[in-house]
Short mmCIF file of C-alpha atoms in Angstrom, two decimals:
data_model
loop_
_atom_site.label_atom_id
_atom_site.label_comp_id
_atom_site.label_asym_id
_atom_site.label_seq_id
_atom_site.Cartn_x
_atom_site.Cartn_y
_atom_site.Cartn_z
CA MET A 255 16.70 -2.53 -3.10
CA CYS A 256 17.72 -5.00 -0.40
CA ILE A 257 21.38 -4.26 0.25
CA GLN A 258 23.41 -3.51 3.32
CA GLY A 259 22.96 0.12 4.39
CA ASN A 260 19.53 0.66 2.79
CA ALA A 261 16.63 1.68 5.00
CA ILE A 262 13.99 -1.04 5.51
CA GLU A 263 11.34 1.36 4.17
CA THR A 264 12.98 1.51 0.71
CA SER A 265 11.71 -1.93 -0.31
CA GLY A 266 8.11 -0.71 0.03
CA ASN A 267 8.86 2.29 -2.16
CA GLU A 268 10.18 0.04 -4.93
CA ILE A 269 7.36 -2.50 -4.69
CA GLN A 270 4.66 0.16 -4.87
CA LYS A 271 6.42 1.95 -7.75
CA HIS A 272 6.51 -1.30 -9.73
CA ALA A 273 2.85 -2.03 -8.89
CA GLN A 274 1.67 1.41 -9.99
CA LEU A 275 3.56 1.10 -13.28
CA ASN A 276 1.48 -2.03 -13.88
CA ASP A 277 -1.87 -0.51 -12.83
CA VAL A 278 -2.26 -2.61 -9.69
CA SER A 279 -2.26 -1.75 -5.99
CA VAL A 280 -0.45 -3.01 -2.88
CA VAL A 281 -2.35 -4.08 0.27
CA ARG A 282 -1.18 -2.16 3.33
CA THR A 283 -2.62 -4.41 6.05
CA TYR A 284 0.08 -7.08 5.86
CA CYS A 285 3.85 -6.85 5.68
CA GLY A 286 6.99 -8.91 5.41
CA HIS A 287 8.82 -9.79 8.60
CA GLY A 288 12.12 -10.75 10.04
CA ILE A 289 13.11 -14.38 10.53
CA ASN A 290 15.31 -15.32 13.45
CA GLN A 291 14.87 -17.75 16.33
CA LEU A 292 11.20 -16.79 16.12
CA PHE A 293 9.56 -17.10 12.70
CA HIS A 294 7.61 -13.82 12.64
CA THR A 295 9.83 -11.19 14.24
CA LEU A 296 11.14 -7.68 13.68
CA PRO A 297 11.74 -5.93 11.42
CA ASN A 298 8.33 -5.38 9.89
CA VAL A 299 8.80 -4.84 6.15
CA PRO A 300 5.88 -2.88 4.61
CA HIS A 301 5.34 -3.27 0.88
CA TYR A 302 3.97 0.21 0.14
CA SER A 303 5.64 3.60 -0.19
CA LYS A 304 5.80 6.32 2.44
CA ASN A 305 5.74 3.70 5.20
CA LYS A 306 7.30 4.27 8.60
CA ALA A 307 9.47 1.14 8.83
CA VAL A 308 12.37 1.55 11.19
CA GLY A 309 15.87 0.22 10.66
CA ILE A 310 18.76 -0.21 8.29
CA MET A 311 19.54 -3.45 6.45
CA LYS A 312 22.71 -5.13 7.68
CA ALA A 313 24.59 -8.22 6.56
CA GLY A 314 23.01 -11.23 8.23
CA HIS A 315 19.47 -9.85 8.36
CA THR A 316 16.92 -12.37 7.10
CA PHE A 317 13.39 -11.28 6.27
CA THR A 318 10.48 -11.89 3.94
CA ILE A 319 9.04 -9.83 1.12
CA GLU A 320 5.44 -10.99 0.57
CA PRO A 321 3.18 -8.36 -0.97
CA MET A 322 -0.48 -8.83 -1.83
CA ILE A 323 -1.06 -7.22 -5.23
CA ASN A 324 -4.62 -6.25 -6.23
CA GLN A 325 -6.25 -5.39 -9.54
CA GLY A 326 -8.39 -2.74 -7.87
CA THR A 327 -8.23 -1.01 -4.51
CA TRP A 328 -5.42 -1.62 -2.02
CA GLN A 329 -8.01 -2.04 0.73
CA ASP A 330 -8.87 -5.50 2.02
CA VAL A 331 -11.51 -7.12 4.23
CA THR A 332 -10.97 -10.00 6.63
CA TRP A 333 -13.75 -12.60 6.76
CA PRO A 334 -15.32 -13.72 10.06
CA ASP A 335 -12.99 -16.75 10.14
CA GLU A 336 -10.27 -14.17 11.00
CA TRP A 337 -7.93 -15.76 8.43
CA THR A 338 -9.30 -15.19 4.93
CA ALA A 339 -8.52 -11.78 3.40
CA VAL A 340 -10.26 -10.53 0.26
CA THR A 341 -10.17 -7.29 -1.69
CA ALA A 342 -12.69 -4.67 -0.59
CA ASP A 343 -13.92 -4.26 -4.17
CA GLY A 344 -14.05 -7.99 -5.01
CA LYS A 345 -11.38 -7.79 -7.70
CA ARG A 346 -8.56 -10.30 -8.07
CA SER A 347 -5.51 -10.42 -5.84
CA ALA A 348 -2.26 -12.38 -5.76
CA GLN A 349 0.20 -12.93 -2.95
CA PHE A 350 3.71 -14.37 -3.10
CA GLU A 351 6.61 -14.63 -0.73
CA HIS A 352 10.39 -14.79 -0.82
CA THR A 353 12.86 -14.98 2.03
CA LEU A 354 15.94 -12.77 1.63
CA LEU A 355 19.32 -12.69 3.32
CA VAL A 356 21.28 -9.44 3.27
CA THR A 357 24.96 -10.19 2.63
CA ASP A 358 28.16 -8.14 2.56
CA THR A 359 27.91 -8.00 -1.24
CA GLY A 360 24.16 -7.69 -1.80
CA CYS A 361 21.22 -9.97 -1.21
CA GLU A 362 20.59 -13.71 -1.54
CA ILE A 363 17.07 -14.97 -2.29
CA LEU A 364 16.86 -18.05 -0.08
CA THR A 365 13.57 -19.28 -1.56
CA LEU A 366 14.61 -18.97 -5.23
CA ARG A 367 13.92 -22.16 -7.18
CA PRO A 368 17.24 -23.75 -8.17
CA ASP A 369 16.01 -24.78 -11.62
CA ASN A 370 14.49 -22.95 -14.60
CA ASP A 371 16.33 -19.70 -13.76
CA GLY A 372 14.29 -19.35 -10.57
CA MET A 373 10.97 -19.07 -12.41
CA PRO A 374 7.86 -20.13 -10.45
CA HIS A 375 6.61 -23.64 -11.17
CA PHE A 376 3.41 -22.44 -12.88
CA MET A 377 5.44 -20.46 -15.42
CA THR A 378 7.35 -23.53 -16.54
CA GLN A 379 4.30 -25.66 -17.41
#
């Protein structure tokens, strides 16, 4: 999915395909982003299919993948505090993030936990 030469948009296709196979949806309001001298920078990395992301992955590109996955609708609502996002139908949602580095030979997950085969902390308790 995240290898040199792939279009940026392909990651969204794979994330949405996986979500649909598990009867959940992917929020379209938020996306992953590039990391460079500025923290939130291009490219934008949408997490849903048929997106219009521009660009090709190249060795040295660093970006995040951080989808919000919902039990119900993909639509979300932002509260008046302009920070809190909730699902439009009130069903549960989860969000997670990894930072990836495209290399000459593939992709390195920079935020992978070094212990327990990279499993999240909550899954090792």
